[in-house]
Short mmCIF file of C-alpha atoms and ligand atoms in Angstrom, two decimals:
data_model
loop_
_atom_site.label_atom_id
_atom_site.label_comp_id
_atom_site.label_asym_id
_atom_site.label_seq_id
_atom_site.Cartn_x
_atom_site.Cartn_y
_atom_site.Cartn_z
CA MET A 1 -11.61 -22.49 -37.01
CA SER A 2 -9.13 -19.85 -38.10
CA THR A 3 -6.57 -20.69 -41.16
CA PRO A 4 -2.65 -20.47 -39.86
CA ALA A 5 -2.56 -16.93 -42.48
CA GLU A 6 -5.54 -15.36 -39.97
CA GLN A 7 -3.63 -17.04 -36.62
CA VAL A 8 -0.30 -14.94 -37.81
CA VAL A 9 -2.56 -11.57 -38.60
CA THR A 10 -4.26 -12.54 -34.53
CA LEU A 11 -0.63 -13.06 -33.16
CA HIS A 12 0.59 -9.64 -34.70
CA ARG A 13 -1.66 -7.56 -34.71
CA PRO A 14 -0.29 -4.12 -33.96
CA ARG A 15 -0.52 -3.21 -30.43
CA PRO A 16 -2.70 -0.74 -29.11
CA ALA A 17 -1.02 2.52 -28.60
CA ALA A 18 0.73 2.45 -24.98
CA PRO A 19 -0.43 5.68 -22.85
CA ALA A 20 2.02 7.56 -21.14
CA PRO A 21 2.09 11.16 -19.96
CA ALA A 22 2.05 13.78 -22.02
CA SER A 23 5.89 14.47 -23.93
CA GLY A 24 7.55 17.16 -21.94
CA GLU A 25 6.18 16.66 -19.07
CA GLN A 26 5.77 14.21 -16.19
CA ARG A 27 2.30 14.51 -14.83
CA TRP A 28 0.11 11.64 -16.07
CA SER A 29 -3.39 12.20 -16.78
CA VAL A 30 -6.42 10.60 -14.84
CA ASP A 31 -7.58 9.81 -19.01
CA ALA A 32 -4.23 8.34 -19.92
CA ILE A 33 -4.06 6.03 -16.54
CA GLU A 34 -7.85 5.22 -17.45
CA ALA A 35 -6.61 4.04 -21.03
CA LEU A 36 -3.74 2.07 -19.45
CA PHE A 37 -6.65 -0.12 -17.68
CA ASN A 38 -8.70 -0.61 -20.52
CA LEU A 39 -5.57 -2.18 -21.98
CA PRO A 40 -6.53 -5.47 -22.89
CA PHE A 41 -5.37 -7.62 -19.98
CA PRO A 42 -1.87 -9.48 -21.51
CA GLU A 43 -0.89 -6.27 -23.23
CA LEU A 44 -1.20 -4.24 -19.31
CA MET A 45 0.70 -7.02 -18.15
CA HIS A 46 3.14 -7.04 -20.61
CA ARG A 47 3.70 -3.27 -19.93
CA ALA A 48 3.73 -3.28 -16.42
CA GLN A 49 6.39 -6.37 -16.76
CA THR A 50 8.91 -4.99 -19.09
CA VAL A 51 8.54 -1.57 -16.37
CA HIS A 52 9.21 -3.87 -13.62
CA ARG A 53 12.43 -5.56 -14.61
CA GLU A 54 13.70 -2.11 -16.23
CA ASN A 55 14.00 -1.14 -12.05
CA PHE A 56 13.69 -4.26 -10.27
CA ASP A 57 14.87 -8.02 -10.11
CA PRO A 58 11.07 -9.58 -10.89
CA THR A 59 11.78 -12.12 -8.68
CA LEU A 60 12.48 -10.47 -5.41
CA VAL A 61 9.29 -9.71 -2.70
CA GLU A 62 10.17 -7.60 0.26
CA PHE A 63 8.23 -8.76 3.50
CA ALA A 64 7.08 -5.85 5.40
CA THR A 65 5.82 -7.10 8.87
CA LEU A 66 2.79 -4.68 10.53
CA LEU A 67 2.28 -4.37 14.27
CA SER A 68 -0.64 -2.38 15.66
CA ILE A 69 1.07 -0.51 18.31
CA LYS A 70 -2.36 1.45 19.75
CA THR A 71 -5.24 -0.37 18.14
CA GLY A 72 -9.06 1.28 18.01
CA GLY A 73 -10.99 4.00 20.03
CA CYS A 74 -9.90 6.40 16.90
CA ALA A 75 -12.12 9.60 16.06
CA GLU A 76 -12.19 9.19 12.37
CA ASP A 77 -15.19 7.79 10.42
CA CYS A 78 -12.93 6.23 7.40
CA GLY A 79 -15.86 3.93 6.17
CA TYR A 80 -13.83 0.66 5.73
CA CYS A 81 -12.29 0.61 9.37
CA PRO A 82 -12.71 -1.71 12.28
CA GLN A 83 -10.50 0.87 14.61
CA ALA A 84 -13.36 3.79 14.13
CA ALA A 85 -14.61 4.29 17.29
CA ARG A 86 -18.25 5.06 16.24
CA TYR A 87 -18.45 1.75 14.44
CA ASP A 88 -19.51 -1.61 16.48
CA THR A 89 -16.75 -3.84 14.85
CA GLY A 90 -15.99 -5.95 18.76
CA VAL A 91 -12.06 -4.46 18.22
CA GLU A 92 -11.33 -2.81 21.61
CA ALA A 93 -9.34 0.39 22.07
CA SER A 94 -5.80 0.02 23.62
CA LYS A 95 -2.94 1.87 24.98
CA LEU A 96 0.06 2.64 22.91
CA MET A 97 2.57 -0.01 23.41
CA GLU A 98 5.38 -0.28 25.85
CA PRO A 99 9.07 -0.39 24.41
CA ALA A 100 9.51 -3.65 25.47
CA GLU A 101 6.87 -5.48 23.81
CA VAL A 102 7.67 -3.78 20.83
CA LEU A 103 11.32 -4.69 20.74
CA ALA A 104 9.85 -8.86 21.20
CA ALA A 105 7.67 -8.43 18.56
CA ALA A 106 10.42 -6.69 15.79
CA GLN A 107 12.80 -9.24 16.78
CA ARG A 108 10.02 -12.13 16.09
CA ALA A 109 9.71 -10.38 12.69
CA LYS A 110 13.40 -10.37 11.89
CA ASP A 111 13.65 -14.17 12.62
CA ALA A 112 10.48 -14.84 10.53
CA GLY A 113 12.51 -13.19 8.16
CA ALA A 114 11.01 -9.43 7.30
CA THR A 115 12.86 -6.69 6.65
CA ARG A 116 10.62 -3.60 7.41
CA PHE A 117 8.66 -3.22 10.18
CA CYS A 118 5.89 -0.87 10.42
CA MET A 119 4.14 0.36 13.12
CA GLY A 120 0.12 1.55 13.01
CA ALA A 121 -1.55 3.54 15.77
CA ALA A 122 -5.21 4.36 15.66
CA TRP A 123 -4.71 8.06 15.73
CA ARG A 124 -6.27 10.82 13.77
CA SER A 125 -2.90 12.81 14.59
CA PRO A 126 -0.59 12.06 17.44
CA LYS A 127 0.46 14.16 20.49
CA ASP A 128 3.52 15.57 21.18
CA ARG A 129 3.90 12.88 23.99
CA ASP A 130 3.07 10.63 21.59
CA VAL A 131 5.44 11.13 18.89
CA GLU A 132 8.28 11.54 22.14
CA LYS A 133 7.41 7.82 22.57
CA VAL A 134 6.99 6.23 19.29
CA ALA A 135 10.59 7.69 18.41
CA GLU A 136 11.93 5.67 21.56
CA LEU A 137 9.92 2.80 19.72
CA ILE A 138 11.32 3.70 15.69
CA ARG A 139 15.25 3.70 18.00
CA THR A 140 14.20 0.45 19.42
CA VAL A 141 13.15 -1.11 15.95
CA LYS A 142 16.25 0.38 14.34
CA SER A 143 18.68 -1.01 16.89
CA LEU A 144 17.78 -4.42 15.39
CA GLY A 145 18.57 -3.12 11.93
CA LEU A 146 15.40 -3.55 10.48
CA GLU A 147 13.67 -0.70 8.27
CA SER A 148 10.75 1.28 10.22
CA CYS A 149 8.01 2.44 8.95
CA ALA A 150 4.98 4.23 11.02
CA THR A 151 1.69 5.20 10.23
CA LEU A 152 0.33 7.24 12.81
CA GLY A 153 -2.55 9.77 10.96
CA MET A 154 -2.20 13.24 10.40
CA LEU A 155 1.74 14.92 11.39
CA GLU A 156 2.66 18.28 12.07
CA GLU A 157 5.81 19.27 10.58
CA GLY A 158 7.96 19.40 14.22
CA HIS A 159 6.21 15.99 14.75
CA ALA A 160 7.86 14.45 11.24
CA GLN A 161 11.20 15.90 11.91
CA THR A 162 11.09 14.02 15.90
CA LEU A 163 10.19 10.90 13.67
CA GLN A 164 13.41 11.62 10.88
CA GLU A 165 15.84 12.40 13.68
CA ALA A 166 15.03 9.16 15.54
CA GLY A 167 15.98 7.01 12.29
CA LEU A 168 12.42 6.35 10.78
CA ASP A 169 12.65 5.42 7.42
CA TYR A 170 9.06 5.40 5.89
CA TYR A 171 5.85 6.90 6.82
CA ASN A 172 2.88 5.37 5.57
CA HIS A 173 -0.11 8.19 4.94
CA ASN A 174 -2.77 6.64 2.16
CA LEU A 175 -4.92 8.93 -0.02
CA ASP A 176 -6.83 6.18 0.16
CA THR A 177 -9.21 6.67 -3.16
CA ALA A 178 -9.52 9.81 -5.67
CA PRO A 179 -10.46 13.21 -4.80
CA ASP A 180 -13.81 12.68 -6.38
CA PHE A 181 -15.17 9.86 -3.96
CA TYR A 182 -12.71 10.50 -0.96
CA GLY A 183 -16.33 12.31 0.62
CA ASP A 184 -18.24 9.14 0.28
CA ILE A 185 -15.56 7.12 2.42
CA ILE A 186 -14.47 9.64 4.89
CA THR A 187 -16.09 13.13 5.91
CA THR A 188 -13.51 13.86 9.07
CA ARG A 189 -10.66 14.66 7.32
CA ASP A 190 -10.31 15.87 3.86
CA TYR A 191 -7.86 15.50 0.82
CA GLN A 192 -5.86 18.04 1.35
CA ASP A 193 -5.08 17.35 4.77
CA ARG A 194 -3.63 14.19 3.03
CA LEU A 195 -1.31 16.03 0.91
CA ASP A 196 -0.06 18.41 3.95
CA THR A 197 0.51 15.51 6.05
CA LEU A 198 2.42 13.88 2.92
CA ALA A 199 4.41 17.06 1.85
CA ARG A 200 5.75 17.34 5.71
CA VAL A 201 7.29 14.13 5.82
CA ARG A 202 8.74 14.58 2.54
CA LYS A 203 10.24 17.95 3.58
CA VAL A 204 11.92 16.30 6.35
CA GLY A 205 13.18 13.96 4.35
CA VAL A 206 11.56 11.24 5.65
CA LYS A 207 10.61 8.29 2.69
CA VAL A 208 7.00 7.94 1.57
CA CYS A 209 4.47 5.16 1.63
CA CYS A 210 1.04 6.43 0.11
CA GLY A 211 -1.35 4.45 -1.66
CA GLY A 212 -5.12 3.41 -1.02
CA ILE A 213 -7.85 1.11 -0.93
CA VAL A 214 -9.59 -0.43 -4.32
CA GLY A 215 -13.40 -2.32 -3.96
CA LEU A 216 -14.95 0.43 -1.89
CA GLY A 217 -17.65 0.96 -4.96
CA GLU A 218 -15.45 3.69 -7.05
CA THR A 219 -15.71 3.23 -10.63
CA ARG A 220 -12.74 2.25 -12.54
CA ARG A 221 -12.17 5.86 -13.77
CA GLN A 222 -12.05 6.56 -9.85
CA ARG A 223 -9.12 3.59 -9.42
CA ALA A 224 -7.69 5.44 -12.21
CA GLY A 225 -7.90 9.07 -10.18
CA LEU A 226 -6.20 7.65 -7.52
CA VAL A 227 -3.38 6.48 -8.89
CA ALA A 228 -2.76 9.51 -10.92
CA GLU A 229 -2.83 11.18 -7.42
CA LEU A 230 -0.05 9.11 -6.01
CA ALA A 231 1.93 9.04 -9.54
CA ASN A 232 1.66 12.82 -9.97
CA LEU A 233 3.36 13.50 -6.16
CA THR A 234 6.63 14.42 -6.92
CA PRO A 235 8.93 12.53 -6.45
CA HIS A 236 6.45 9.56 -6.62
CA PRO A 237 6.39 8.07 -3.39
CA GLU A 238 8.65 5.12 -2.73
CA SER A 239 6.61 2.59 -1.41
CA VAL A 240 2.87 2.05 -2.33
CA PRO A 241 0.81 0.07 -0.69
CA ILE A 242 -2.22 -1.20 -2.65
CA ASN A 243 -4.95 -2.65 -0.26
CA ASN A 244 -8.29 -4.81 -1.15
CA LEU A 245 -10.99 -3.83 1.10
CA VAL A 246 -11.13 -6.39 4.03
CA LYS A 247 -14.59 -5.80 4.59
CA VAL A 248 -15.40 -5.81 8.84
CA GLU A 249 -19.13 -6.47 10.37
CA GLY A 250 -20.05 -3.45 11.43
CA THR A 251 -18.39 -0.82 9.72
CA PRO A 252 -20.60 0.61 6.57
CA LEU A 253 -18.72 -1.33 3.79
CA ALA A 254 -19.25 -4.15 5.59
CA ASP A 255 -21.74 -5.59 2.30
CA GLN A 256 -19.46 -4.36 0.02
CA VAL A 257 -19.71 -5.91 -3.29
CA ASP A 258 -16.33 -7.71 -3.94
CA LEU A 259 -14.25 -6.15 -6.89
CA ASP A 260 -13.62 -8.42 -10.03
CA PRO A 261 -9.81 -10.09 -8.54
CA PHE A 262 -8.79 -9.02 -12.67
CA GLU A 263 -9.26 -5.46 -11.82
CA PHE A 264 -6.88 -5.96 -8.16
CA VAL A 265 -4.05 -7.27 -10.52
CA ARG A 266 -4.89 -4.37 -13.04
CA THR A 267 -4.49 -1.78 -10.06
CA ILE A 268 -1.47 -2.84 -9.36
CA ALA A 269 0.06 -3.24 -13.11
CA VAL A 270 -1.13 0.56 -13.55
CA ALA A 271 0.50 1.36 -10.05
CA ARG A 272 3.95 -0.41 -11.44
CA ILE A 273 3.64 1.54 -15.27
CA THR A 274 3.35 4.71 -13.77
CA MET A 275 5.59 4.38 -10.28
CA PRO A 276 8.50 2.53 -12.01
CA THR A 277 10.84 2.84 -9.28
CA ALA A 278 8.30 2.25 -5.96
CA ARG A 279 7.82 -0.71 -3.93
CA VAL A 280 4.67 -1.93 -5.10
CA ARG A 281 2.72 -4.02 -2.20
CA LEU A 282 0.34 -6.17 -2.42
CA SER A 283 -1.23 -5.23 0.93
CA ALA A 284 -4.59 -5.95 2.94
CA GLY A 285 -6.76 -8.48 1.60
CA ARG A 286 -4.30 -11.35 0.33
CA GLN A 287 -6.34 -13.76 2.69
CA GLN A 288 -9.67 -13.59 0.68
CA MET A 289 -7.53 -13.78 -2.47
CA GLY A 290 -6.10 -17.15 -3.37
CA ASP A 291 -2.63 -18.08 -4.43
CA GLY A 292 -3.36 -17.89 -8.21
CA ILE A 293 -4.10 -14.01 -8.20
CA GLN A 294 -1.33 -13.06 -5.83
CA ALA A 295 0.67 -14.75 -8.07
CA LEU A 296 -0.46 -12.62 -10.95
CA CYS A 297 0.01 -9.70 -8.46
CA PHE A 298 3.56 -10.39 -8.65
CA LEU A 299 3.43 -11.26 -12.49
CA ALA A 300 2.10 -7.00 -12.94
CA GLY A 301 4.90 -5.69 -10.55
CA ALA A 302 3.83 -6.26 -6.90
CA ASN A 303 7.17 -6.55 -5.08
CA SER A 304 6.36 -6.51 -1.71
CA ILE A 305 3.90 -7.99 0.79
CA PHE A 306 2.88 -7.32 4.78
CA TYR A 307 4.35 -10.27 6.09
CA GLY A 308 2.83 -12.10 9.19
CA ASP A 309 -0.11 -13.83 10.49
CA LYS A 310 -2.17 -10.29 11.04
CA LEU A 311 -2.59 -7.03 9.63
CA LEU A 312 -3.51 -4.24 12.47
CA THR A 313 -6.53 -6.25 13.25
CA THR A 314 -7.32 -8.65 10.58
CA GLY A 315 -5.70 -11.72 9.04
CA ASN A 316 -3.37 -12.26 7.09
CA PRO A 317 -1.73 -15.28 5.53
CA ASP A 318 0.28 -17.60 8.08
CA THR A 319 4.00 -17.18 7.18
CA ASP A 320 4.93 -20.84 6.51
CA ALA A 321 2.17 -20.31 3.64
CA ASP A 322 3.88 -17.07 2.40
CA VAL A 323 7.23 -18.94 1.99
CA GLN A 324 5.84 -21.60 0.45
CA LEU A 325 3.92 -20.08 -2.06
CA LEU A 326 7.14 -17.61 -2.81
CA GLU A 327 9.08 -20.62 -2.99
CA ARG A 328 6.62 -22.64 -5.55
CA LEU A 329 6.95 -19.82 -7.76
CA GLY A 330 10.84 -19.83 -7.73
CA MET A 331 10.55 -15.87 -5.98
CA ASN A 332 13.05 -15.25 -2.95
CA ARG A 333 12.87 -12.53 -0.45
CA ALA A 334 14.36 -8.77 -1.18
CA ALA A 335 17.68 -8.20 1.00
CA PRO A 336 17.31 -5.37 3.54
CA GLN A 337 18.14 -1.79 2.47
CA VAL A 338 18.74 -0.23 5.88
CA ARG A 339 20.28 2.92 6.34
N1 LIG B 401 -4.78 5.72 11.73
C1 LIG B 401 -3.65 5.74 10.76
C2 LIG B 401 -4.24 6.20 9.12
O1 LIG B 401 -5.78 6.92 8.91
O2 LIG B 401 -3.58 7.50 8.25
C3 LIG B 401 -2.94 4.63 10.12
C4 LIG B 401 -3.75 3.59 10.32
S1 LIG B 401 -4.96 3.37 8.97
C5 LIG B 401 -5.41 1.52 9.29
C6 LIG B 401 -3.78 2.79 7.25
C7 LIG B 401 -4.41 2.26 6.56
O3 LIG B 401 -5.44 1.13 6.42
C8 LIG B 401 -5.53 3.38 5.81
O4 LIG B 401 -5.32 4.35 5.23
C9 LIG B 401 -6.75 2.06 4.54
O5 LIG B 401 -6.03 2.08 3.34
C10 LIG B 401 -6.15 1.03 5.18
N2 LIG B 401 -6.80 -0.01 5.95
C11 LIG B 401 -7.95 0.08 6.83
N3 LIG B 401 -9.05 -0.73 7.05
C12 LIG B 401 -8.79 -1.05 6.00
C13 LIG B 401 -9.53 -2.40 5.62
N4 LIG B 401 -10.81 -2.84 6.77
N5 LIG B 401 -9.45 -2.90 4.38
C14 LIG B 401 -8.58 -2.77 3.73
N6 LIG B 401 -7.33 -1.40 3.73
C15 LIG B 401 -7.46 -1.25 4.96
C1 LIG B 402 -1.61 0.05 4.57
O1 LIG B 402 -1.77 1.12 3.40
N1 LIG B 402 -2.66 -1.00 4.89
C2 LIG B 402 -2.17 -1.66 6.12
C3 LIG B 402 -1.02 -0.38 6.64
N2 LIG B 402 -1.17 0.71 5.55
C4 LIG B 402 -0.60 0.70 8.07
C5 LIG B 402 -2.88 -1.41 7.09
C6 LIG B 402 -3.81 -2.48 6.58
C7 LIG B 402 -5.04 -2.56 7.39
C8 LIG B 402 -6.17 -3.71 7.57
C9 LIG B 402 -7.42 -3.51 8.39
C10 LIG B 402 -6.88 -4.28 9.97
O2 LIG B 402 -6.21 -4.67 9.94
O3 LIG B 402 -7.26 -3.38 10.63
FE1 LIG B 403 -8.83 5.91 12.26
FE2 LIG B 403 -6.71 5.47 10.67
FE3 LIG B 403 -8.87 3.87 10.99
FE4 LIG B 403 -9.23 6.16 9.51
S1 LIG B 403 -8.10 4.41 9.03
S2 LIG B 403 -10.66 5.07 11.66
S3 LIG B 403 -7.43 7.31 10.93
S4 LIG B 403 -7.28 4.04 12.65
#
């Protein structure tokens, strides 16, 4: 048993130094970000909550609904992905959905309380005629007053411009992992291809939704490396999805060892600290996570979720369960911010 005097010393011991970008510049070093990861959990959470509260109402969570508008048959070899044609995952390839089907799905999402509607297509990159068709889908989604997001693979500048003119609010394109681990996961396109697409999206004035996946077998330093790449985009992405690997039978990562859930929470906290004004989305992997870890993610600064019974091809918590979870936590859905 410690004496009261010893307890006071313990309670008031100096805080570990708070890592930050070197003064006079905005770049985060991997070392500084790894130092954040290494903080004692309560210290990291305190820092993340402080940043979160300076920028957002911590009781509000954005609801974004995903729809796979073109599923499977993808030519890429992303080692985590059930939609890659080369892996035998049972996902059947489908054609691009028609506007009427997308309108019905977007209306259902809106009625259920979503404010952002994100359309995903399993393409390496869309062709001209694909972009024209997706532009039509974006106009459909916007006609309902929803925020629109699309993730279609690599984009050329003209394609980005067409999507912008159709009213696209966000383009999702993830860096996925650290540059020095990327080649272990994907070989059919490189890191620079991804950065080039992000630059084109930014150039035409569409907001950037860019994050990654953890639990791929990367080290903590590599998680820090991913966050450094994201945080050093100038400006940092407006929206940052953090996915926990959903292990799918038939993919090379089907038997990957689970990441410690607290390490996932740490990743959220570090993303919040380094990208203060971003919507940090607690993305894939929630179904496997449990309510307690999700609540910790909200405390760590996550303020967006994918809302709907399905992600693209895998499961997601029921909408009722999400509404109940927020109710139990005394939290609410964030109001829409449409242009
Ligand atoms: N084909 C497009 C692309 O790769 O840019 C868009 C769709 S892709 C499915 C979007 C993102 O979903 C990936 O970059 C990855 O971060 C995430 N993702 C895919 N499969 C996943 C899985 N099994 N578990 C967690 N996240 C996953
Ligand atoms: C993102 O970062 N995660 C979403 C969205 N952007 C497109 C996709 C998650 C996919 C999970 C596996 C699946 O359902 O196929
Ligand atoms: Fe294709 Fe995207 Fe899946 Fe990679 S993540 S295999 S590009 S659908």
